[in-house]
Tab-separated table of C-alpha atoms (C1' of nucleotides) in Angstrom:
chain	number	residue	atom	x	y	z
A	275	MET	CA	0.000	0.000	0.000
A	276	LEU	CA	1.311	3.412	-0.921
A	277	GLN	CA	1.880	6.016	1.752
A	278	LEU	CA	-0.347	9.078	1.656
A	279	GLN	CA	2.580	11.338	2.336
A	280	ALA	CA	4.455	9.896	-0.641
A	281	ILE	CA	1.391	10.324	-2.854
A	282	ARG	CA	1.128	13.953	-1.840
A	283	GLU	CA	4.809	14.611	-2.426
A	284	SER	CA	5.307	12.713	-5.672
A	285	LYS	CA	1.915	12.552	-7.312
A	286	ASN	CA	3.108	13.458	-10.787
A	287	GLU	CA	6.066	11.086	-10.722
A	288	PHE	CA	3.755	8.308	-9.578
A	289	ILE	CA	1.311	8.999	-12.392
A	290	THR	CA	4.122	8.811	-14.937
A	291	ALA	CA	5.588	5.655	-13.449
A	292	LEU	CA	2.225	3.890	-13.210
A	293	LYS	CA	1.687	4.450	-16.930
A	294	LYS	CA	4.232	1.659	-17.359
A	295	ARG	CA	1.594	-0.594	-15.831
A	296	ASN	CA	-0.909	0.830	-18.301
A	297	ILE	CA	-2.788	2.504	-15.501
A	298	ASP	CA	-4.089	6.022	-15.525
A	299	ALA	CA	-3.531	6.689	-11.847
A	300	GLU	CA	-4.377	10.368	-11.806
A	301	PRO	CA	-8.037	10.031	-10.774
A	302	LEU	CA	-7.138	7.397	-8.186
A	303	LEU	CA	-4.421	9.481	-6.595
A	304	ASN	CA	-6.520	12.629	-6.610
A	305	LYS	CA	-9.323	10.751	-4.963
A	306	ALA	CA	-6.974	9.352	-2.325
A	307	ILE	CA	-5.754	12.837	-1.469
A	308	ALA	CA	-9.295	14.179	-1.349
A	309	LEU	CA	-10.404	11.348	0.921
A	310	ASP	CA	-7.434	11.921	3.178
A	311	ASP	CA	-8.293	15.603	3.418
A	312	LYS	CA	-11.797	14.665	4.367
A	313	ARG	CA	-10.541	12.137	6.868
A	314	ARG	CA	-8.344	14.713	8.577
A	315	GLU	CA	-11.109	17.270	8.660
A	316	THR	CA	-13.535	14.789	10.198
A	317	GLN	CA	-10.933	13.628	12.685
A	318	THR	CA	-10.234	17.188	13.800
A	319	LYS	CA	-13.914	17.884	14.340
A	320	LEU	CA	-14.358	14.665	16.258
A	321	ASP	CA	-11.309	15.364	18.399
A	322	SER	CA	-12.491	18.774	19.478
A	323	THR	CA	-15.968	17.443	20.246
A	324	LEU	CA	-14.445	14.726	22.399
A	325	ALA	CA	-12.102	17.214	24.054
A	326	GLU	CA	-15.055	19.351	25.085
A	327	SER	CA	-16.952	16.336	26.312
A	328	ASN	CA	-13.945	15.130	28.310
A	329	SER	CA	-13.434	18.393	30.094
A	330	LEU	CA	-17.143	18.637	30.919
A	331	SER	CA	-17.039	15.144	32.367
A	332	LYS	CA	-14.216	16.151	34.624
A	333	GLU	CA	-16.177	19.160	35.793
A	334	ILE	CA	-19.191	16.978	36.489
A	335	GLY	CA	-17.041	14.693	38.590
A	336	ILE	CA	-15.825	17.631	40.662
A	337	LEU	CA	-19.330	19.070	41.035
A	338	PHE	CA	-20.709	15.752	42.290
A	339	LYS	CA	-17.902	15.436	44.785
A	340	THR	CA	-18.556	18.905	46.141
A	341	GLY	CA	-22.291	18.224	46.347
A	342	LYS	CA	-23.398	20.514	43.553
A	343	ALA	CA	-25.663	17.982	41.887
A	344	GLN	CA	-27.902	20.527	40.238
A	345	GLU	CA	-25.087	22.216	38.373
A	346	ALA	CA	-23.791	18.827	37.396
A	347	ASN	CA	-27.104	17.882	35.869
A	348	VAL	CA	-27.067	20.984	33.703
A	349	LEU	CA	-23.703	19.941	32.328
A	350	LYS	CA	-24.944	16.409	31.783
A	351	GLU	CA	-27.419	17.676	29.243
A	352	LYS	CA	-24.607	19.348	27.356
A	353	THR	CA	-22.531	16.210	27.211
A	354	GLY	CA	-25.569	14.375	25.935
A	355	ILE	CA	-25.635	16.634	22.895
A	356	LEU	CA	-21.896	16.298	22.393
A	357	LYS	CA	-22.237	12.549	22.564
A	358	GLU	CA	-24.752	12.568	19.724
A	359	GLU	CA	-22.454	14.764	17.680
A	360	SER	CA	-19.419	12.643	18.259
A	361	LYS	CA	-21.311	9.519	17.303
A	362	VAL	CA	-22.239	11.022	13.939
A	363	LEU	CA	-18.678	12.215	13.395
A	364	ASN	CA	-17.250	8.874	14.406
A	365	ASP	CA	-19.433	7.050	11.911
A	366	ALA	CA	-18.384	9.493	9.217
A	367	LEU	CA	-14.739	8.959	10.121
A	368	THR	CA	-15.102	5.195	9.933
A	369	THR	CA	-16.754	5.465	6.534
A	370	VAL	CA	-14.146	7.756	5.027
A	371	THR	CA	-11.262	5.752	6.519
A	372	GLU	CA	-12.580	2.514	5.066
A	373	GLU	CA	-13.175	4.152	1.718
A	374	LEU	CA	-9.625	5.472	1.680
A	375	GLN	CA	-8.230	2.130	2.741
A	376	SER	CA	-9.985	0.181	0.022
A	377	LEU	CA	-8.929	2.761	-2.554
A	378	LEU	CA	-5.298	2.444	-1.491
A	379	TYR	CA	-5.576	-1.337	-1.775
A	380	GLN	CA	-6.474	-0.841	-5.435
A	381	ILE	CA	-3.367	1.152	-6.327
A	382	PRO	CA	-0.362	-1.012	-7.248
A	383	ASN	CA	3.210	-0.274	-6.323
A	384	ILE	CA	5.255	2.255	-8.269
A	385	PRO	CA	7.543	0.572	-10.832
A	386	HIS	CA	11.263	1.244	-10.572
A	387	ALA	CA	12.862	3.580	-13.116
A	388	SER	CA	14.544	0.627	-14.829
A	389	VAL	CA	11.257	-1.209	-15.422
A	390	PRO	CA	10.443	-1.208	-19.137
A	391	ALA	CA	6.982	-0.208	-20.278
A	392	GLY	CA	4.977	-2.994	-21.834
A	393	ASN	CA	1.876	-5.096	-21.709
A	394	THR	CA	2.785	-8.767	-21.720
A	395	ASP	CA	5.669	-11.132	-21.070
A	396	GLU	CA	6.785	-10.408	-24.638
A	397	ASP	CA	7.921	-6.990	-23.440
A	398	ASN	CA	10.101	-8.318	-20.630
A	399	GLU	CA	13.737	-7.452	-21.023
A	400	GLU	CA	16.373	-10.157	-21.077
A	401	ILE	CA	19.363	-8.928	-19.120
A	402	PHE	CA	21.459	-12.041	-18.687
A	403	SER	CA	21.773	-15.597	-19.874
A	404	GLU	CA	24.143	-18.426	-19.150
A	405	GLY	CA	24.622	-22.114	-19.811
A	406	ASP	CA	24.692	-24.100	-23.003
A	407	ILE	CA	21.558	-25.561	-24.427
A	408	PRO	CA	22.351	-29.267	-24.721
A	409	LYS	CA	22.083	-31.248	-27.931
A	410	LEU	CA	19.652	-33.972	-27.037
A	411	VAL	CA	19.342	-37.478	-28.351
A	412	THR	CA	16.980	-37.961	-31.244
A	413	ASN	CA	13.459	-38.660	-30.039
A	414	ALA	CA	14.091	-36.638	-26.882
A	415	LEU	CA	10.973	-36.603	-24.727
A	416	PRO	CA	9.212	-33.908	-22.754
A	417	HIS	CA	9.343	-34.447	-18.999
A	418	TRP	CA	5.810	-35.807	-18.686
A	419	GLU	CA	6.743	-38.639	-21.071
A	420	LEU	CA	10.010	-39.227	-19.215
A	421	ALA	CA	8.149	-39.277	-15.916
A	422	LYS	CA	5.934	-42.028	-17.244
A	423	LYS	CA	8.731	-43.944	-18.947
A	424	TYR	CA	10.825	-44.177	-15.793
A	425	ASP	CA	7.820	-44.258	-13.445
A	426	ILE	CA	8.951	-41.378	-11.241
A	427	ILE	CA	5.896	-39.105	-11.343
A	428	ASP	CA	2.312	-40.335	-11.547
A	429	PHE	CA	-0.185	-37.703	-12.579
A	430	GLU	CA	-3.124	-40.116	-12.827
A	431	LEU	CA	-2.659	-41.306	-9.248
A	432	GLY	CA	-2.823	-37.714	-8.099
A	433	VAL	CA	-6.063	-37.255	-10.027
A	434	LYS	CA	-7.488	-40.276	-8.246
A	435	VAL	CA	-6.496	-39.053	-4.808
A	436	THR	CA	-7.163	-35.351	-5.256
A	437	GLY	CA	-7.540	-34.028	-8.771
A	438	ALA	CA	-5.586	-32.628	-11.695
A	439	GLY	CA	-2.492	-30.667	-10.740
A	440	PHE	CA	-1.598	-32.771	-7.696
A	441	PRO	CA	1.106	-35.159	-8.898
A	442	VAL	CA	2.434	-38.135	-6.979
A	443	TYR	CA	6.240	-38.435	-7.005
A	444	LYS	CA	7.470	-41.985	-6.861
A	445	GLY	CA	10.706	-43.710	-5.996
A	446	LYS	CA	13.688	-41.867	-7.435
A	447	GLY	CA	11.378	-39.041	-8.432
A	448	ALA	CA	10.399	-38.481	-4.804
A	449	ARG	CA	14.002	-38.828	-3.725
A	450	LEU	CA	15.114	-36.272	-6.293
A	451	GLN	CA	12.500	-33.834	-5.020
A	452	ARG	CA	13.762	-34.227	-1.488
A	453	ALA	CA	17.346	-33.858	-2.712
A	454	LEU	CA	16.530	-30.581	-4.440
A	455	ILE	CA	14.822	-29.195	-1.336
A	456	SER	CA	17.813	-30.057	0.844
A	457	TYR	CA	20.271	-28.731	-1.693
A	458	PHE	CA	18.445	-25.411	-2.073
A	459	LEU	CA	18.089	-24.973	1.673
A	460	ASP	CA	21.773	-25.717	2.171
A	461	LYS	CA	22.799	-23.218	-0.500
A	462	ASN	CA	20.586	-20.554	1.025
A	463	THR	CA	21.893	-21.255	4.508
A	464	GLU	CA	25.459	-20.964	3.206
A	465	ALA	CA	24.550	-17.562	1.777
A	466	GLY	CA	23.424	-16.348	5.199
A	467	TYR	CA	19.707	-17.129	5.191
A	468	THR	CA	18.283	-18.663	8.351
A	469	GLU	CA	16.127	-21.693	7.740
A	470	MET	CA	12.585	-21.554	9.070
A	471	GLN	CA	9.675	-23.959	9.149
A	472	VAL	CA	6.432	-22.062	9.003
A	473	PRO	CA	2.717	-22.876	8.952
A	474	HIS	CA	1.210	-23.834	5.625
A	475	LEU	CA	-2.095	-22.217	6.487
A	476	VAL	CA	-2.443	-18.545	7.291
A	477	ASN	CA	-5.159	-16.280	8.616
A	478	GLU	CA	-6.813	-13.412	6.838
A	479	ALA	CA	-4.586	-10.733	8.371
A	480	SER	CA	-1.505	-12.424	6.901
A	481	GLY	CA	-3.149	-12.503	3.482
A	482	PHE	CA	-3.701	-8.770	3.690
A	483	GLY	CA	-0.203	-8.169	5.004
A	484	THR	CA	1.613	-9.448	1.938
A	485	GLY	CA	-1.046	-8.356	-0.544
A	486	GLN	CA	-2.742	-11.618	-1.573
A	487	LEU	CA	-5.937	-10.190	-0.116
A	488	PRO	CA	-8.224	-8.586	-0.978
A	489	ASP	CA	-7.459	-8.786	-4.713
A	490	LYS	CA	-6.253	-12.292	-5.332
A	491	GLU	CA	-8.676	-14.072	-3.062
A	492	GLY	CA	-9.705	-16.457	-5.840
A	493	GLN	CA	-6.142	-17.690	-6.291
A	494	MET	CA	-5.887	-19.172	-2.816
A	495	TYR	CA	-7.553	-22.248	-1.375
A	496	HIS	CA	-9.739	-21.176	1.514
A	497	VAL	CA	-10.712	-23.385	4.414
A	498	GLY	CA	-14.116	-21.950	5.205
A	499	GLU	CA	-14.697	-23.870	8.410
A	500	ASP	CA	-11.718	-22.222	10.102
A	501	ASP	CA	-11.352	-19.183	7.847
A	502	LEU	CA	-7.762	-20.026	6.923
A	503	TYR	CA	-5.942	-19.893	3.601
A	504	LEU	CA	-3.511	-22.451	2.184
A	505	ILE	CA	-0.348	-20.550	1.403
A	506	PRO	CA	0.391	-19.834	-2.268
A	507	THR	CA	4.054	-19.243	-1.344
A	508	ALA	CA	6.233	-19.210	1.776
A	509	GLU	CA	6.510	-15.453	1.264
A	510	VAL	CA	3.196	-15.088	3.080
A	511	PRO	CA	3.961	-16.796	6.411
A	512	VAL	CA	7.644	-15.782	6.457
A	513	THR	CA	7.099	-12.087	5.741
A	514	ASN	CA	4.180	-11.971	8.164
A	515	LEU	CA	6.499	-13.161	10.911
A	516	PHE	CA	7.402	-9.491	11.157
A	517	ARG	CA	3.943	-7.987	10.920
A	518	GLY	CA	3.582	-5.138	13.409
A	519	GLU	CA	7.234	-5.223	14.483
A	520	ILE	CA	9.397	-2.219	15.162
A	521	LEU	CA	12.977	-3.253	14.453
A	522	LYS	CA	16.223	-1.708	15.539
A	523	GLU	CA	18.427	-0.426	12.751
A	524	GLU	CA	21.244	-2.784	13.684
A	525	GLN	CA	18.979	-5.819	13.161
A	526	PHE	CA	19.186	-5.389	9.381
A	527	PRO	CA	19.346	-7.377	7.251
A	528	LEU	CA	16.900	-10.084	8.242
A	529	CYS	CA	17.427	-13.054	5.925
A	530	TYR	CA	15.268	-16.148	6.005
A	531	THR	CA	14.727	-19.200	3.880
A	532	ALA	CA	11.908	-21.693	4.093
A	533	TYR	CA	10.734	-24.740	2.260
A	534	THR	CA	6.978	-25.095	1.917
A	535	PRO	CA	4.510	-26.631	-0.428
A	536	CYS	CA	2.578	-23.962	-2.333
A	537	PHE	CA	-1.104	-24.191	-3.157
A	538	ARG	CA	-2.638	-22.328	-6.069
A	539	ARG	CA	-6.083	-22.640	-7.523
A	540	GLU	CA	-4.885	-21.400	-10.931
A	541	ALA	CA	-8.449	-20.735	-11.968
A	542	GLY	CA	-8.693	-20.302	-15.709
A	543	SER	CA	-5.430	-21.967	-16.700
A	544	TYR	CA	-5.573	-24.693	-19.332
A	545	GLY	CA	-3.941	-25.992	-22.473
A	546	ALA	CA	-0.651	-27.476	-23.576
A	547	HIS	CA	1.436	-25.016	-21.594
A	548	VAL	CA	0.137	-26.391	-18.331
A	549	ARG	CA	0.966	-30.028	-19.091
A	550	GLY	CA	2.988	-32.134	-16.737
A	551	LEU	CA	4.870	-30.112	-14.171
A	552	ASN	CA	4.449	-26.804	-15.967
A	553	ARG	CA	1.567	-25.638	-13.822
A	554	LEU	CA	0.311	-27.353	-10.687
A	555	HIS	CA	-2.131	-26.767	-7.871
A	556	GLN	CA	0.387	-28.000	-5.340
A	557	PHE	CA	4.115	-27.677	-5.768
A	558	ASP	CA	7.208	-27.339	-3.627
A	559	LYS	CA	9.291	-24.238	-3.350
A	560	VAL	CA	12.191	-22.955	-1.312
A	561	GLU	CA	11.843	-19.254	-0.726
A	562	ILE	CA	14.214	-16.537	0.437
A	563	VAL	CA	12.902	-13.448	2.224
A	564	ARG	CA	14.784	-10.346	3.279
A	565	VAL	CA	13.809	-7.386	5.412
A	566	GLU	CA	16.139	-4.531	4.640
A	567	HIS	CA	17.015	-0.956	5.451
A	568	PRO	CA	15.584	1.210	2.650
A	569	SER	CA	19.047	2.404	1.682
A	570	ASN	CA	20.176	-1.152	0.991
A	571	SER	CA	17.186	-2.835	-0.606
A	572	PHE	CA	18.272	-2.604	-4.236
A	573	LYS	CA	21.742	-3.793	-3.427
A	574	ALA	CA	20.122	-6.689	-1.593
A	575	LEU	CA	17.965	-7.422	-4.637
A	576	GLU	CA	21.042	-7.670	-6.847
A	577	GLY	CA	22.629	-9.932	-4.251
A	578	MET	CA	19.630	-12.244	-4.355
A	579	VAL	CA	19.825	-12.388	-8.142
A	580	GLU	CA	23.513	-13.317	-7.969
A	581	HIS	CA	22.730	-15.970	-5.398
A	582	VAL	CA	20.111	-17.653	-7.575
A	583	LYS	CA	22.553	-17.547	-10.486
A	584	THR	CA	25.123	-19.532	-8.535
A	585	ILE	CA	22.607	-22.294	-7.901
A	586	LEU	CA	21.626	-22.589	-11.554
A	587	ARG	CA	25.264	-22.471	-12.551
A	588	GLU	CA	25.977	-25.411	-10.229
A	589	LEU	CA	23.029	-27.340	-11.603
A	590	LYS	CA	24.391	-26.614	-15.078
A	591	LEU	CA	21.027	-25.626	-16.439
A	592	PRO	CA	20.725	-23.125	-19.281
A	593	TYR	CA	18.849	-20.114	-17.954
A	594	ARG	CA	18.149	-16.451	-18.548
A	595	VAL	CA	17.195	-13.524	-16.363
A	596	LEU	CA	14.440	-11.108	-17.345
A	597	ARG	CA	13.528	-7.725	-16.011
A	598	LEU	CA	9.748	-7.709	-15.958
A	599	CYS	CA	7.913	-4.988	-17.828
A	600	GLY	CA	5.250	-2.839	-16.206
A	601	GLY	CA	2.389	-4.929	-17.519
A	602	ASP	CA	3.852	-8.174	-16.200
A	603	LEU	CA	5.075	-6.804	-12.890
A	604	GLY	CA	3.315	-8.083	-9.779
A	605	PHE	CA	0.890	-5.737	-8.065
A	606	THR	CA	3.025	-5.169	-4.982
A	607	SER	CA	6.453	-5.150	-6.627
A	608	VAL	CA	8.722	-2.262	-7.595
A	609	LEU	CA	11.191	-4.354	-9.548
A	610	THR	CA	11.129	-8.047	-10.378
A	611	TYR	CA	13.664	-10.313	-12.045
A	612	ASP	CA	12.374	-13.592	-13.398
A	613	PHE	CA	14.611	-16.578	-13.916
A	614	GLU	CA	13.734	-18.986	-16.694
A	615	VAL	CA	15.298	-22.325	-17.449
A	616	PHE	CA	15.325	-23.630	-20.974
A	617	SER	CA	13.283	-26.740	-21.460
A	618	THR	CA	14.980	-28.333	-24.411
A	619	ALA	CA	12.435	-31.001	-25.154
A	620	GLN	CA	9.560	-28.526	-25.019
A	621	ASP	CA	11.636	-25.896	-26.787
A	622	ARG	CA	10.516	-23.149	-24.409
A	623	TRP	CA	11.571	-21.192	-21.360
A	624	LEU	CA	10.055	-22.077	-17.991
A	625	GLU	CA	9.857	-19.621	-15.123
A	626	ILE	CA	11.586	-21.031	-12.069
A	627	SER	CA	12.208	-18.018	-9.905
A	628	SER	CA	10.947	-14.546	-9.358
A	629	VAL	CA	12.990	-12.140	-7.267
A	630	SER	CA	11.356	-8.885	-6.181
A	631	ASN	CA	11.803	-5.751	-4.157
A	632	PHE	CA	8.588	-4.426	-2.663
A	633	GLU	CA	10.198	-1.431	-0.988
A	634	ALA	CA	7.762	-0.159	1.664
A	635	TYR	CA	4.599	-1.358	-0.044
A	636	GLN	CA	4.231	-4.550	1.976
A	637	SER	CA	5.713	-2.955	5.095
A	638	ASN	CA	3.025	-0.331	5.083
A	639	ARG	CA	0.399	-3.036	5.076
A	640	LEU	CA	2.307	-5.089	7.600
A	641	LYS	CA	3.220	-2.093	9.764
A	642	LEU	CA	6.773	-3.399	9.668
A	643	ARG	CA	8.974	-0.537	10.798
A	644	PHE	CA	12.316	0.323	12.292
A	645	LYS	CA	13.653	3.143	14.403
A	646	ASP	CA	16.321	5.141	12.657
A	647	LYS	CA	19.206	6.899	14.366
A	648	ASP	CA	17.032	9.877	15.274
A	649	GLY	CA	14.473	7.577	16.844
A	650	LYS	CA	12.003	8.126	14.002
A	651	ARG	CA	9.921	5.224	12.825
A	652	LYS	CA	10.160	4.340	9.167
A	653	PHE	CA	8.941	1.476	7.047
A	654	ALA	CA	11.441	-1.265	6.309
A	655	HIS	CA	11.788	-2.707	2.822
A	656	THR	CA	10.808	-6.293	2.095
A	657	LEU	CA	12.109	-8.549	-0.652
A	658	ASN	CA	11.657	-12.122	-1.638
A	659	GLY	CA	12.579	-14.635	-4.266
A	660	SER	CA	12.292	-18.277	-5.123
A	661	SER	CA	15.424	-20.210	-4.544
A	662	LEU	CA	13.991	-22.224	-6.138
A	663	ALA	CA	10.628	-23.549	-7.326
A	664	LEU	CA	10.885	-27.299	-7.693
A	665	PRO	CA	8.649	-28.589	-10.511
A	666	ARG	CA	10.115	-26.669	-13.406
A	667	VAL	CA	13.647	-27.150	-12.168
A	668	LEU	CA	12.812	-30.825	-12.083
A	669	ALA	CA	11.323	-30.590	-15.584
A	670	GLY	CA	14.482	-28.846	-16.753
A	671	ILE	CA	16.713	-31.500	-15.237
A	672	LEU	CA	14.696	-34.398	-16.615
A	673	GLU	CA	14.605	-32.959	-20.105
A	674	ASN	CA	18.095	-31.509	-20.352
A	675	TYR	CA	19.864	-34.405	-18.656
A	676	GLN	CA	18.147	-37.171	-20.587
A	677	VAL	CA	20.429	-39.601	-22.402
A	678	GLU	CA	19.805	-42.701	-24.464
A	679	ASP	CA	19.200	-45.012	-21.533
A	680	GLY	CA	18.003	-42.800	-18.735
A	681	ILE	CA	18.342	-39.475	-16.986
A	682	GLU	CA	21.575	-38.372	-15.423
A	683	ILE	CA	21.646	-36.495	-12.135
A	684	PRO	CA	23.451	-33.153	-11.879
A	685	GLU	CA	26.703	-33.703	-10.059
A	686	VAL	CA	25.913	-31.449	-7.108
A	687	LEU	CA	22.751	-33.415	-6.413
A	688	ILE	CA	24.282	-36.895	-6.391
A	689	PRO	CA	25.305	-36.743	-2.711
A	690	TYR	CA	21.765	-35.663	-1.862
A	691	CYS	CA	20.090	-38.308	-4.034
A	692	GLY	CA	22.300	-41.241	-3.331
A	693	PHE	CA	22.153	-42.248	-7.007
A	694	SER	CA	23.564	-40.790	-10.214
A	695	LYS	CA	21.087	-41.934	-12.801
A	696	ILE	CA	17.403	-42.587	-13.233
A	697	ASP	CA	16.847	-45.576	-15.510
B	469	G	C1'	-14.584	-31.859	22.585
B	470	G	C1'	-15.988	-30.730	28.239
B	471	A	C1'	-14.902	-27.731	32.924
B	472	G	C1'	-12.361	-23.675	35.112
B	473	A	C1'	-8.904	-19.337	35.151
B	474	A	C1'	-6.666	-15.418	32.680
B	475	A	C1'	-5.381	-11.448	28.748
B	476	U	C1'	-2.465	-4.278	31.178
B	477	G	C1'	3.562	-0.628	28.241
B	478	G	C1'	10.121	-4.369	25.591
B	479	C	C1'	9.415	-7.958	29.885
B	480	A	C1'	7.455	-8.887	34.858
B	481	G	C1'	3.458	-6.951	37.552
B	482	A	C1'	-0.138	-3.270	40.457
B	483	G	C1'	-4.577	-1.026	39.454
B	484	U	C1'	-12.113	-3.150	40.221
B	485	G	C1'	-16.200	3.661	38.057
B	486	G	C1'	-13.584	10.119	38.098
B	487	U	C1'	-6.649	14.325	36.976
B	488	C	C1'	-4.858	6.384	35.055
B	489	G	C1'	-1.688	6.649	29.379
B	490	A	C1'	-1.632	3.808	33.734
B	491	A	C1'	2.251	2.423	40.374
B	492	U	C1'	6.565	-0.535	41.087
B	493	G	C1'	10.609	-3.703	39.451
B	494	C	C1'	13.683	-5.319	35.382
B	495	G	C1'	15.491	-4.023	30.692
B	496	G	C1'	16.840	0.228	27.159
B	497	C	C1'	18.874	5.278	26.612
B	498	A	C1'	21.477	9.749	28.681
B	499	G	C1'	24.297	11.662	32.691
B	500	U	C1'	27.176	11.765	37.651
B	501	C	C1'	31.124	9.020	39.956
B	502	U	C1'	35.597	6.070	37.831
B	503	U	C1'	42.021	5.815	34.315
B	504	G	C1'	38.204	2.375	32.101
B	505	A	C1'	34.396	-1.042	33.410
B	506	A	C1'	31.082	-2.787	37.136
B	507	A	C1'	28.238	-1.122	41.237
B	508	A	C1'	25.621	3.027	43.112
B	509	C	C1'	22.951	7.463	42.181
B	510	U	C1'	20.033	11.094	38.882
B	511	G	C1'	17.113	11.802	34.707
B	512	U	C1'	14.625	9.610	30.637
B	513	U	C1'	11.998	5.631	28.081
B	514	G	C1'	4.740	2.718	24.537
B	515	A	C1'	1.894	3.349	19.789
B	516	G	C1'	-1.363	5.925	16.215
B	517	G	C1'	-3.792	10.518	14.536
B	518	G	C1'	-3.204	15.823	14.539
B	519	U	C1'	0.036	20.562	14.607
B	520	C	C1'	5.281	24.642	11.818
B	521	A	C1'	5.581	23.468	16.941
B	522	C	C1'	2.262	23.052	21.044
B	523	A	C1'	-2.638	22.003	22.357
B	524	C	C1'	-5.782	18.163	21.627
B	525	C	C1'	-7.821	13.089	20.355
B	526	U	C1'	-7.540	7.575	20.319
B	527	C	C1'	-5.468	2.919	22.161
B	528	C	C1'	-5.048	-1.453	28.841
B	529	G	C1'	-6.534	-8.895	23.566
B	530	G	C1'	-10.769	-7.662	19.238
B	531	G	C1'	-15.855	-5.897	18.675
B	532	G	C1'	-20.369	-4.034	20.953
B	533	G	C1'	-23.031	-1.982	25.297
B	534	U	C1'	-24.140	0.667	30.286
B	535	U	C1'	-22.546	5.662	32.279
B	536	C	C1'	-21.861	12.678	32.377
B	537	G	C1'	-17.279	9.597	32.950
B	538	A	C1'	-14.725	2.640	31.821
B	539	A	C1'	-8.288	-0.603	32.183
B	540	U	C1'	-12.155	-1.094	36.035
B	541	C	C1'	-19.364	-2.951	35.129
B	542	C	C1'	-22.303	-5.983	31.163
B	543	C	C1'	-22.496	-8.897	26.361
B	544	U	C1'	-19.743	-11.285	22.584
B	545	C	C1'	-15.558	-13.129	19.923
B	546	U	C1'	-10.423	-14.555	19.896
B	547	U	C1'	-6.181	-16.270	22.280
B	548	U	C1'	-3.397	-18.395	26.397
B	549	C	C1'	-3.006	-21.449	30.804
B	550	U	C1'	-4.811	-25.615	34.174
B	551	C	C1'	-7.693	-30.182	34.615
B	552	C	C1'	-10.458	-34.118	31.936
B	553	G	C1'	-11.238	-36.660	27.154
B	554	C	C1'	-9.115	-37.890	22.300
B	555	C	C1'	-4.683	-38.251	19.494
B	556	A	C1'	0.701	-38.280	15.360
RNA sequence: GGAGAAAUGGCAGAGUGGUCGAAUGCGGCAGUCUUGAAAACUGUUGAGGGUCACACCUCCGGGGGUUCGAAUCCCUCUUUCUCCGCCA
């Protein structure tokens, strides 16, 4: 959520920047300022009404104590009127505050200067690529065929137990999954991230804190009976660990990593691009989350990008890094880098990581602040990234490492798997 | 799931209708003393709104109510603890 003060100070810059998201923000921002003016005005009126009422109450107390009941009763009538007034004003304040709040929820974050304008993923900007695209054997198979051939992932079993998009990993497939999780967590730990195990269900307040609610309600599974949401990413529980906190400056940076399954309804997705592991309702992901001093958040973002690169380099997967354009940028993000691995057998790029800086947008919702040297409270910056999402990494490995008589295991994973080939 | 108890500032813990935004202790910060540190002593120390700055307003788990006036009384929800039951 944007800060009112920032909107007031930088309205024109915000309007220009939000054009990159193809949004005409001018009416929204003007309305926000107008509502805030109204809110302040109402608040001031209410305050002075309450102040008058408070001082009268004190007088009444004194009058009763000194036995002047008659005079007290005269004042009581006055406070009665003030009470009516303050009730009306209080209702008006509630209304305008809620209106302002829901308006602010509708305004996305301001894209960074480096974010290219654009509408779709076609307009994303490739900024880096690495790794050779392997020459595969003739009759190379896509991962869903390989999964069947070597009996390591069973999509039909998942359909039987739950439904489409809930695969069952079997034997070496399951072991490879577990190996990847351990490997990612170890790499993140090495890089200074503290491993956490967090709940896989969150309450409504957490959904609001990181921005999944109110907009993306339909993307999360909701347990109505207990009013809880299945997490779509570890970002939600991990970032919300710090909801409402006031940090000390010397606590920065806070760096955490967590493995969780992720649950996404993916309403409306269909077609060839969602075959196999390409798009699932439940998948595994290892996430990294940072809470940073505002002066360091972009440096931290670059550091996260470099960190993810080292992992892909070790896995020897061909990948590229994209800077997302305004139209593709997530609602709460200022700047996002997507990592894509090349799926040779499908002849397409698969997104495997998304690394973002949210600046103060989430912090404002979370009320995640720190005290600076002058003792002033300011919003911290939050960042997160996948390091990494499992299914498409797995797809990339299966497809790119396939040989005539099986699938080889990337060298760094062999100690984790306990085998070097799937056959 | 049943029965009971509780929820107060960073923490501990007073406060049961009227200068209570809240005693006291610990912790934090600043200072005195000291070569330095510790100890001791003195001062200071919650959050939000509002203001140029004050004033002022709101907040004692959340919401609602009674009252001129609520941390304090009533209703309700949530959470925690104890006991019983069930259970990986």
